[in-house]
Coordinates of N, CA and C in Angstrom, one line a residue:
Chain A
X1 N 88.9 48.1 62.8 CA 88.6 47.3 64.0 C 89.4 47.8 65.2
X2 N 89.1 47.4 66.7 CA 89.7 48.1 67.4 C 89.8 47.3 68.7
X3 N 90.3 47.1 69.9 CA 90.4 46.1 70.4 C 91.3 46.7 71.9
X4 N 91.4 46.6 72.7 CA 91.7 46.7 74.2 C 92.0 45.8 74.9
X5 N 93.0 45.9 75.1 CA 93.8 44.7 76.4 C 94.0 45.0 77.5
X6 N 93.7 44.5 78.6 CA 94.0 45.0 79.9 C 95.0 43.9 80.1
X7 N 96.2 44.7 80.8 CA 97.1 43.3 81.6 C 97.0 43.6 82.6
X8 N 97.0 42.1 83.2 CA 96.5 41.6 84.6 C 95.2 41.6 85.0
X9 N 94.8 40.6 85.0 CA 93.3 40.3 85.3 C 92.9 40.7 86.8
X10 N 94.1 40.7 87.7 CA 93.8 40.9 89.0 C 95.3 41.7 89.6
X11 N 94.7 42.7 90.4 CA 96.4 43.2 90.9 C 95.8 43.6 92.1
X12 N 96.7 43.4 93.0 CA 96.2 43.9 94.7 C 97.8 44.8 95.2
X13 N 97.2 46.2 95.9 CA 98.0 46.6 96.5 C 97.6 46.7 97.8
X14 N 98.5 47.5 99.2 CA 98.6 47.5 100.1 C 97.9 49.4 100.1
X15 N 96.8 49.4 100.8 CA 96.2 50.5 101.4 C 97.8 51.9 101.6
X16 N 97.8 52.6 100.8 CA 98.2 54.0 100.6 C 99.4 53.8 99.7
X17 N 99.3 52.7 98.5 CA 100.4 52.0 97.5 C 99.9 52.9 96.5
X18 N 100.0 53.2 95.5 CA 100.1 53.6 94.0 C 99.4 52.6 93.3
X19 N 98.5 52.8 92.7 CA 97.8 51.8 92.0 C 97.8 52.5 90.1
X20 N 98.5 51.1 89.5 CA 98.7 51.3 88.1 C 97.9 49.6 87.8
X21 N 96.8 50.5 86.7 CA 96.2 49.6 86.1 C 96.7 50.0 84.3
X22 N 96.9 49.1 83.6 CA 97.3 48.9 82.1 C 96.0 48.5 81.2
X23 N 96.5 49.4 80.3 CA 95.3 49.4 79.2 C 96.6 49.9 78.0
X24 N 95.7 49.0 77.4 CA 96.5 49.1 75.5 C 95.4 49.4 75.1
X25 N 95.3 49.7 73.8 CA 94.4 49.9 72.8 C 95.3 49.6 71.2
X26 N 94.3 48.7 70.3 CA 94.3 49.0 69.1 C 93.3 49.5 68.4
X27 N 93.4 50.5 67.7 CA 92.4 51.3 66.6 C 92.7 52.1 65.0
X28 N 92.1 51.8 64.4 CA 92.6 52.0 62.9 C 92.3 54.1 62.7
X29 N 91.9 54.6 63.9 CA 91.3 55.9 63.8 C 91.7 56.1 65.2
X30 N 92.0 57.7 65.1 CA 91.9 58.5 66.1 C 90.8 58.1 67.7
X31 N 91.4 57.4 68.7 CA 90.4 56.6 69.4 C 89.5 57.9 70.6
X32 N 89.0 57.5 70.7 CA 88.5 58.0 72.5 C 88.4 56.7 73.3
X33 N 88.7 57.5 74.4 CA 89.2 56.3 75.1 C 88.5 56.4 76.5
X34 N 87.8 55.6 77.4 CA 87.7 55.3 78.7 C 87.7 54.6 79.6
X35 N 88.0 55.1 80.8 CA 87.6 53.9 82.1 C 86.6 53.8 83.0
X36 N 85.8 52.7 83.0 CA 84.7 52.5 84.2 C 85.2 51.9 85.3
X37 N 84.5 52.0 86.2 CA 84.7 51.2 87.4 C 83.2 50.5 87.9
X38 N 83.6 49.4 88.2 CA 82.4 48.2 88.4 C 82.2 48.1 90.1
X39 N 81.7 48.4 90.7 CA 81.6 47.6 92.4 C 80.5 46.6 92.5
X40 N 80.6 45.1 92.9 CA 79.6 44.5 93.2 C 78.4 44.8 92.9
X41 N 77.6 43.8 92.1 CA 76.0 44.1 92.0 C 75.9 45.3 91.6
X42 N 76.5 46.2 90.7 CA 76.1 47.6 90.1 C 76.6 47.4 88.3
X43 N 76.1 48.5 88.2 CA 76.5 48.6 86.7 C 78.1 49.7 86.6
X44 N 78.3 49.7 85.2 CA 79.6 50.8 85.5 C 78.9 52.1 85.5
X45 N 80.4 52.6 86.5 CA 80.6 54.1 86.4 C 81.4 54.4 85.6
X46 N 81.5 56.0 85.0 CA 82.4 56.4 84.0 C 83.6 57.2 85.1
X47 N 84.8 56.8 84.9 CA 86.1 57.4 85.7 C 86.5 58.2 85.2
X48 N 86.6 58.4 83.8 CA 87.2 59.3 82.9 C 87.0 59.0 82.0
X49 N 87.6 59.8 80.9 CA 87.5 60.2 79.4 C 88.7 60.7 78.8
X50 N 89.1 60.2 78.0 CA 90.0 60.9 77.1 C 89.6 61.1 75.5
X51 N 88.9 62.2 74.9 CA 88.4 62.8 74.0 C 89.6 63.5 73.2
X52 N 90.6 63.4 73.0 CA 91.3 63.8 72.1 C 91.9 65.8 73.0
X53 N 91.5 65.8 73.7 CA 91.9 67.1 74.3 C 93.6 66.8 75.1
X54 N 93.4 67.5 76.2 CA 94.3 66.8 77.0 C 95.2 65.4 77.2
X55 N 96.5 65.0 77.3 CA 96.7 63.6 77.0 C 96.8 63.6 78.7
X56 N 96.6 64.1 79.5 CA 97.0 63.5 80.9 C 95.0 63.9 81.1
X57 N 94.4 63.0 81.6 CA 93.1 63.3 81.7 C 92.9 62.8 83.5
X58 N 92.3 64.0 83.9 CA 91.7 63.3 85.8 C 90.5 63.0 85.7
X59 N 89.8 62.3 86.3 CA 88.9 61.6 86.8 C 88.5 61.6 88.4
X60 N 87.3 60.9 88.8 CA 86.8 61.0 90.2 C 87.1 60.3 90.8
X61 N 87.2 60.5 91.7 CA 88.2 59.4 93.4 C 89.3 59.7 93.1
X62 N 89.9 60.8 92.3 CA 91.5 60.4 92.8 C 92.4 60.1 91.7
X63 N 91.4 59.3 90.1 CA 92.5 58.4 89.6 C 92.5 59.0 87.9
X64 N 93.3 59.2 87.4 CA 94.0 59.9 86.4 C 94.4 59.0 85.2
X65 N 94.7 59.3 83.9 CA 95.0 58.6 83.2 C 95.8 59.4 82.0
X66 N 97.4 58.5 81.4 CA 97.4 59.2 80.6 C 97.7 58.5 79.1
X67 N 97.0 59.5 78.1 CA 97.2 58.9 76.5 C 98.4 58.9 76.5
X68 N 98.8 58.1 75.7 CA 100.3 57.6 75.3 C 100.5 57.4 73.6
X69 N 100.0 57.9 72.4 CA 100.2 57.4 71.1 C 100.7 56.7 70.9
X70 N 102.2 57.2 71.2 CA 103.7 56.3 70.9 C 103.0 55.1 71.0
X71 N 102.8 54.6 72.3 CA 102.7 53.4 73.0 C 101.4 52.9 73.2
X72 N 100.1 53.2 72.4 CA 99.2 53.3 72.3 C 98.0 52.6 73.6
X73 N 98.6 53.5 74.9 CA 98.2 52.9 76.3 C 97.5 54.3 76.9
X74 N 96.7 53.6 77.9 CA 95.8 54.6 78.3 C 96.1 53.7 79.7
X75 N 97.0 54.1 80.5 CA 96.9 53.3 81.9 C 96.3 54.3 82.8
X76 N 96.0 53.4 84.0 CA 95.1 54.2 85.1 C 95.7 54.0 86.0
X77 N 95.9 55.5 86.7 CA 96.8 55.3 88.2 C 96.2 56.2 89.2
X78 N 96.8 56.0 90.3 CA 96.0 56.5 91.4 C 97.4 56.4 92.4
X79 N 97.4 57.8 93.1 CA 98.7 58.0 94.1 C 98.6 57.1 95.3
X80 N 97.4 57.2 95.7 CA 97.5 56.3 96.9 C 95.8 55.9 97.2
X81 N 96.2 54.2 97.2 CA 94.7 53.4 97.3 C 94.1 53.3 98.6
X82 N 92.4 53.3 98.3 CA 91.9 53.5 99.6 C 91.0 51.9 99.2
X83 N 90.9 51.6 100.4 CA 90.1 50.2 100.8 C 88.8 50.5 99.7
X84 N 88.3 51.6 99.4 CA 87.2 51.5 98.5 C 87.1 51.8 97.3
X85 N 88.8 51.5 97.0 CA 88.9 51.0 95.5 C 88.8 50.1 94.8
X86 N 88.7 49.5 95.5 CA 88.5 48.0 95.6 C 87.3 47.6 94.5
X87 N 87.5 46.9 93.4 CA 86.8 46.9 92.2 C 86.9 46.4 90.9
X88 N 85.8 46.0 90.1 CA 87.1 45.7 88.8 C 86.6 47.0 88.0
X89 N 88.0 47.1 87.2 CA 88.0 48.5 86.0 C 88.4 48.3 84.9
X90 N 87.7 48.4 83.9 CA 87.4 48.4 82.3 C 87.7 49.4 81.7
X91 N 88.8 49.0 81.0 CA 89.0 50.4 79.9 C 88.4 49.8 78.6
X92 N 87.6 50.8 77.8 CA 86.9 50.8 76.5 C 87.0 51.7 75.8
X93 N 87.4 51.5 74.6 CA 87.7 52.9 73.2 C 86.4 52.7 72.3
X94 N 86.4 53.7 71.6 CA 85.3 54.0 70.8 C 86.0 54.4 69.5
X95 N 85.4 54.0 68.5 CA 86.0 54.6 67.0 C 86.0 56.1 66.9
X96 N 85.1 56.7 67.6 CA 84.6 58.7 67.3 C 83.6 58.4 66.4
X97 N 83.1 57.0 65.5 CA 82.2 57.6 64.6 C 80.9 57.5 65.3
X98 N 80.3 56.8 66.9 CA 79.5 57.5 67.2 C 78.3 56.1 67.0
X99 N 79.3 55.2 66.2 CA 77.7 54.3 65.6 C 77.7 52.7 66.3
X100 N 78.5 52.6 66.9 CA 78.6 51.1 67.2 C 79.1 51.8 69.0
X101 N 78.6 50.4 69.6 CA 79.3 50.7 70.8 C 80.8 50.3 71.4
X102 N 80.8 50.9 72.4 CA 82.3 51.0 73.0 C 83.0 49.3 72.9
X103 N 84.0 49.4 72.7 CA 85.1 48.1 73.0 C 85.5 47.9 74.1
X104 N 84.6 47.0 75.2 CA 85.5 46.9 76.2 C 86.8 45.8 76.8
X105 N 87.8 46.3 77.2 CA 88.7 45.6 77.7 C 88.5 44.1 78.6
X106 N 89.1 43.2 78.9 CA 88.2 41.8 80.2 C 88.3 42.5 81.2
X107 N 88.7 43.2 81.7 CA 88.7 44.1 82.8 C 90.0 43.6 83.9
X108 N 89.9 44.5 85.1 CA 91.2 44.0 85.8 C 90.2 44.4 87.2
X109 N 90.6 43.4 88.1 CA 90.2 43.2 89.5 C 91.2 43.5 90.4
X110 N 90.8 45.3 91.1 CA 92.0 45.7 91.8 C 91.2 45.2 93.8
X111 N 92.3 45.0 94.0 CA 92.3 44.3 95.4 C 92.9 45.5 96.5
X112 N 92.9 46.0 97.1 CA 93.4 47.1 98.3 C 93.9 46.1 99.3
X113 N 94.7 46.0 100.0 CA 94.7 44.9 101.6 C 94.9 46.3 102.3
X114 N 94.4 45.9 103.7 CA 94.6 46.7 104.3 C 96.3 47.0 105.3
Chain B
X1 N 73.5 64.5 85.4 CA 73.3 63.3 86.1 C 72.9 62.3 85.1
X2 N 73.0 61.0 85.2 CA 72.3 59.7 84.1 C 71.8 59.3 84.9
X3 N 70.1 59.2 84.6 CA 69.5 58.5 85.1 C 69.0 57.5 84.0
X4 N 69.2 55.8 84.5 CA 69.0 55.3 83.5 C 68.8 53.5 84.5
X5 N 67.4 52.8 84.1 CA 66.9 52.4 85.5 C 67.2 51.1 85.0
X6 N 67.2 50.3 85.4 CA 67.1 48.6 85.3 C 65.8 47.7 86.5
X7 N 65.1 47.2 85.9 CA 63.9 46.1 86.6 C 63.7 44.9 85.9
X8 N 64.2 44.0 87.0 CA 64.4 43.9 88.4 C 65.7 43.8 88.7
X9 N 66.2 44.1 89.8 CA 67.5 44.1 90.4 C 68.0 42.6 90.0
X10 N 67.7 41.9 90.4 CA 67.6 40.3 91.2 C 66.5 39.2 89.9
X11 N 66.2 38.3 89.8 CA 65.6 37.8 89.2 C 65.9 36.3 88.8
X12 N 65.0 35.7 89.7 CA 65.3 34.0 89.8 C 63.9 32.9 89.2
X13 N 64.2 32.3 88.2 CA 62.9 31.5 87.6 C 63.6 30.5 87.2
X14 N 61.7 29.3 86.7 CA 62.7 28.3 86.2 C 62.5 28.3 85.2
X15 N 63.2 27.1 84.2 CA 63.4 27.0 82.8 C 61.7 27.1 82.2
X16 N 62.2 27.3 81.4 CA 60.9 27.2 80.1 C 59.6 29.0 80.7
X17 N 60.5 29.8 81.3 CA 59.5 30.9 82.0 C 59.9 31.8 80.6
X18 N 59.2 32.5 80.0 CA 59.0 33.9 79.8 C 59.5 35.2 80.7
X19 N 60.4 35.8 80.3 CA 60.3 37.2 80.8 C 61.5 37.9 80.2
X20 N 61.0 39.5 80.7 CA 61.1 40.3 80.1 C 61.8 41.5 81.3
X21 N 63.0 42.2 80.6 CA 64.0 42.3 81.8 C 63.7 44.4 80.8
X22 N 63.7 44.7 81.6 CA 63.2 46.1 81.8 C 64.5 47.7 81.5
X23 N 64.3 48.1 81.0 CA 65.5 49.1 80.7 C 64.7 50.6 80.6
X24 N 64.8 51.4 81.1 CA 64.4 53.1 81.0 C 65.3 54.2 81.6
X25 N 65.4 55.0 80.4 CA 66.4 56.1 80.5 C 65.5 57.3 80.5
X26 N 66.2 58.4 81.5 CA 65.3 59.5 81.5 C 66.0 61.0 80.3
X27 N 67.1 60.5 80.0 CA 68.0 61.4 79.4 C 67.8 61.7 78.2
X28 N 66.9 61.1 77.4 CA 66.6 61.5 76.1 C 67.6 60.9 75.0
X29 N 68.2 59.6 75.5 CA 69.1 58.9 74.4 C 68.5 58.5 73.3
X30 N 69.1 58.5 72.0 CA 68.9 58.0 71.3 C 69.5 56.3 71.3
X31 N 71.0 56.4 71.6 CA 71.4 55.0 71.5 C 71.0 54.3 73.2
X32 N 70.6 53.1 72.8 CA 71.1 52.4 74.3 C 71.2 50.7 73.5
X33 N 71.5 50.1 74.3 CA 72.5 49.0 74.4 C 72.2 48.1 75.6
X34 N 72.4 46.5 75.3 CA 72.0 45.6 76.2 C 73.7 44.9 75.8
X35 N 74.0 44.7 77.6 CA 75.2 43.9 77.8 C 75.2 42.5 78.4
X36 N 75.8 41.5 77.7 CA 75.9 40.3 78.8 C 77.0 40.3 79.5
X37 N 77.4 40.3 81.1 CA 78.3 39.7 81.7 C 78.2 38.7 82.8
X38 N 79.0 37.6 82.6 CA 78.9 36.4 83.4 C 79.9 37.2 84.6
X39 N 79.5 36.6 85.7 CA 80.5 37.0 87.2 C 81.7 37.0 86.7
X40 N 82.7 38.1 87.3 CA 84.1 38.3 87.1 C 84.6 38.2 85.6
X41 N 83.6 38.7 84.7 CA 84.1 38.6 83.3 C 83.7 40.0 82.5
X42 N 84.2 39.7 81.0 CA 83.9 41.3 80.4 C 83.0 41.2 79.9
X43 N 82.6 42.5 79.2 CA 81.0 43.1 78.8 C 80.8 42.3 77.5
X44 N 79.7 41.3 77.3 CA 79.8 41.3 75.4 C 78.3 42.1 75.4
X45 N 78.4 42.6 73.9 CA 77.4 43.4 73.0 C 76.4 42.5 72.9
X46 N 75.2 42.1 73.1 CA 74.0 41.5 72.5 C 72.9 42.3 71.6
X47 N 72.8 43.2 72.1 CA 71.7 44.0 71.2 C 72.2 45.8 70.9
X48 N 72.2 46.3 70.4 CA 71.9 47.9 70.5 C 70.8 48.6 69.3
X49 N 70.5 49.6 69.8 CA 69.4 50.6 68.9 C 69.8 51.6 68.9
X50 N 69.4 52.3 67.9 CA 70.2 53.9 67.8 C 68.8 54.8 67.5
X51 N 67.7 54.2 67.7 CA 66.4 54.8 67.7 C 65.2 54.1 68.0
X52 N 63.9 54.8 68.0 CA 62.7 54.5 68.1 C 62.6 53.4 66.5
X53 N 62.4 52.0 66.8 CA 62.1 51.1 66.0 C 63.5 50.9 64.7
X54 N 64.5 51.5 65.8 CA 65.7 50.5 65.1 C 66.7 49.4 66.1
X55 N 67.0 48.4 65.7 CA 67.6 47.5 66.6 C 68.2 46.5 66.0
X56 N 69.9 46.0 66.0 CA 70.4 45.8 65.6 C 71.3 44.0 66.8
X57 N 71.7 43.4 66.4 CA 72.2 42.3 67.1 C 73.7 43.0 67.4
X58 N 73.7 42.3 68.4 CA 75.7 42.6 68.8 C 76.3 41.7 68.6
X59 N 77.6 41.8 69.3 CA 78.3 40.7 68.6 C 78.7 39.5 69.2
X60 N 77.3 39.5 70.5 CA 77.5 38.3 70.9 C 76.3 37.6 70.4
X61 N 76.1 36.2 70.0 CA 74.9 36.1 69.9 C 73.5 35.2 71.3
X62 N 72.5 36.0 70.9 CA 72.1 35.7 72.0 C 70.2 35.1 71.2
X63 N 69.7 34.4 72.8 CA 68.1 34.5 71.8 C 67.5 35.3 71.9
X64 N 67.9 36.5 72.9 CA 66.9 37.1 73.4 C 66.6 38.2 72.2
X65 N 65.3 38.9 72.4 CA 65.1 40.0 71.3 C 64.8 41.2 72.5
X66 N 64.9 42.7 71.5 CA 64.2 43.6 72.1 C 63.9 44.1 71.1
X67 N 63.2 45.8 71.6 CA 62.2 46.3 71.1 C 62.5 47.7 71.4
X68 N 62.5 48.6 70.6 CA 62.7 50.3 70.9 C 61.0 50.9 70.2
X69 N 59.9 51.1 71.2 CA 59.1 51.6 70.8 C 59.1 52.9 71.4
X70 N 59.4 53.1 72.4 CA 59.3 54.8 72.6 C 61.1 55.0 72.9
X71 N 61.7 56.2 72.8 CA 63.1 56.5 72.9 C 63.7 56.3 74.3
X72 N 62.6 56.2 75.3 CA 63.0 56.0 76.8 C 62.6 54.7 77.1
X73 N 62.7 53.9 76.7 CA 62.5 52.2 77.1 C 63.0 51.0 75.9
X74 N 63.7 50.6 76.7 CA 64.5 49.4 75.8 C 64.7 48.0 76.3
X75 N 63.3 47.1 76.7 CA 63.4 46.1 77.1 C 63.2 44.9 76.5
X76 N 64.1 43.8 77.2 CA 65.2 42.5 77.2 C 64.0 41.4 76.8
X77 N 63.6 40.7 76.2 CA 62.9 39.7 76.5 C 63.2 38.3 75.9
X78 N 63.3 36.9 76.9 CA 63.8 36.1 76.8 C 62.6 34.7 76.8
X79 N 61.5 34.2 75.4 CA 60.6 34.1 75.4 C 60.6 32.5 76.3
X80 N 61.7 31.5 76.2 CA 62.0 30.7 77.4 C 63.2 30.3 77.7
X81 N 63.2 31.0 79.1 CA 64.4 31.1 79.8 C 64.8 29.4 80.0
X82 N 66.7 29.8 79.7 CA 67.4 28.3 80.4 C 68.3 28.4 80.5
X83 N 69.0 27.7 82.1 CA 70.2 27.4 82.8 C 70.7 28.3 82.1
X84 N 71.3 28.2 81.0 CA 72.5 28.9 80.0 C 72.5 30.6 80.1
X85 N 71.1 31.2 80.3 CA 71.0 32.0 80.4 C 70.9 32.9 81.6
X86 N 71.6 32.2 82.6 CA 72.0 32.7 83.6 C 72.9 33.8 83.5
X87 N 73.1 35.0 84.1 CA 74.1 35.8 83.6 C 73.5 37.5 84.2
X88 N 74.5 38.9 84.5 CA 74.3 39.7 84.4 C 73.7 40.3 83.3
X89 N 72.7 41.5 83.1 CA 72.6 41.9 82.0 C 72.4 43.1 82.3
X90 N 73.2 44.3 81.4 CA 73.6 45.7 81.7 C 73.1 46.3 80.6
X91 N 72.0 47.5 80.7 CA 71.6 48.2 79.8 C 72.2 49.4 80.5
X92 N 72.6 50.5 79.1 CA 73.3 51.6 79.0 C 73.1 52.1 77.8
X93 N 72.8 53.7 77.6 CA 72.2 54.5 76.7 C 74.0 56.0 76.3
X94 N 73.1 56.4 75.7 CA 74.6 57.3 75.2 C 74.5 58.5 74.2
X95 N 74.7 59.7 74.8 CA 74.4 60.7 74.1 C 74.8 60.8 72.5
X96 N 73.6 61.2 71.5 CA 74.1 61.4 69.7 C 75.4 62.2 70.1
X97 N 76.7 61.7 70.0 CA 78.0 62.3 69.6 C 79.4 61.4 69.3
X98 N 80.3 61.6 69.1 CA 81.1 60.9 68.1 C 81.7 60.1 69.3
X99 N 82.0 60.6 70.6 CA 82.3 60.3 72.0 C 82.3 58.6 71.9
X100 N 80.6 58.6 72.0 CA 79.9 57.3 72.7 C 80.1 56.9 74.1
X101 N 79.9 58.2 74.7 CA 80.1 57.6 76.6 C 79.2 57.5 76.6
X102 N 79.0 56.1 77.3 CA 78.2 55.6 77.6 C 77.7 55.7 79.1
X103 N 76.0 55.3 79.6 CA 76.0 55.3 80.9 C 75.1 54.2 81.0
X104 N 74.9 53.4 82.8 CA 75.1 52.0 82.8 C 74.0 51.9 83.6
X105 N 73.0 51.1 83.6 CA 72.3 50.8 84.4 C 72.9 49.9 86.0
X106 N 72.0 49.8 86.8 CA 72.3 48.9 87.6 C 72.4 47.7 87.0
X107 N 72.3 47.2 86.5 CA 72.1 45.4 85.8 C 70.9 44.6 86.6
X108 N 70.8 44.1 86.4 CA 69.9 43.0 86.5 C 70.6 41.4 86.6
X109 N 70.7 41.0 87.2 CA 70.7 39.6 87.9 C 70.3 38.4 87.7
X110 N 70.7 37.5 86.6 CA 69.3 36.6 86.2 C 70.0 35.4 86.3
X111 N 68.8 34.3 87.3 CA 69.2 32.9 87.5 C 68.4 32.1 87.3
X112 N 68.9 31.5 85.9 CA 67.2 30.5 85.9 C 67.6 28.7 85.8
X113 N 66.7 28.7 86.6 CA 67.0 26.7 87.7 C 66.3 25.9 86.7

């Protein structure tokens, strides 16, 4: 079984702040791991992936993520936030067997102020 | 690119209506998947298929049924809609591999009075 926690349901920073979003994961297997981002009235986008290659993985707009075993976290950070980050973002893991779908996290609602 | 469409955007009826909420991928998936999300909340599983005339319940339960008759179309149908079933609904498909990245439709919109 496998399961994803995001802490903080809502975090806001201040326009050119560092934005760290938290993602745990539990999984009985070797996970893959990802993050979407949701904007208003749309469906997700995929941010990244972590496939078992690289443990520091980049993604588009900016925002990075790194596996952690030890600590079985996949957090999401971004050097500095732009007003159009503004969104909620879902991390979801997958078993690798390919046959069920992704586990997603409740998500977390990032806020930018200007 | 994922091209992978949702109809109708938007979609407002009233109770006891019929309808049938639309999903088509042009990527040649075999898996795709129907999601419920209420505003400001997470994804639950309602349906997924992993082929042409296989289809499987998720793990939320729901009334609605669908249907996988050709590999590019996997639509929603809800034979009478109510209040309760107000809610986003997100189809997304996903290349055969151990991955399961998934890609996401716009969703669809549904408010029924």
């Amino acid at each position: 079984a496998q399961s994803v926690t995001q802490l903080g349901s809502h975090v806001s920073v201040s326009e050119g702040a560092l934005v760290l979003l938290r993602c745990n994961y539990s999984s009985s297997v070797p996970p893959y791991l990802f993050w979407y981002v949701q904007y208003p009235n749309q469906g997700l986008q995929l941010l990244l992936k972590y496939t078992s290659a690289a443990t520091l993985v980049k993604g588009i707009n900016g925002f990075e993520a790194e596996f952690k075993k030890s600590e079985t976290s996949f957090h999401l950070t971004k050097p500095s936030a732009h007003m159009s980050d503004a969104a909620e973002y879902f991390c979801a893991v997958s078993d690798g067997t390919g046959r069920r779908a992704l586990t997603f996290g409740s998500g977390t609602r990032l806020q930018v102020q200007p | 690119e994922a091209d992978i469409y949702q109809t109708p955007r938007y979609l407002v009826i009233g109770t006891g209506k019929k309808i049938t909420l639309e999903c088509s991928q042009t990527m040649g998936h075999d898996k795709m998947y129907w999601y419920q999300q209420d505003p400001g909340m997470e994804l639950h599983l309602i349906h997924y298929s992993y082929g042409v005339n296989s289809t499987e319940k998720g793990d939320l339960s729901s009334e609605s049924t669908v249907s996988r008759i050709r590999t590019e179309h996997f639509p929603l149908t809800l034979e009478s809609a109510r209040p309760s079933h107000t809610s986003q609904y997100l189809c997304a498909s996903s290349r055969p591999s151990g991955y399961n990245e998934q890609f996401f439709g716009p969703g669809t919109r549904l408010t029924v009075l």
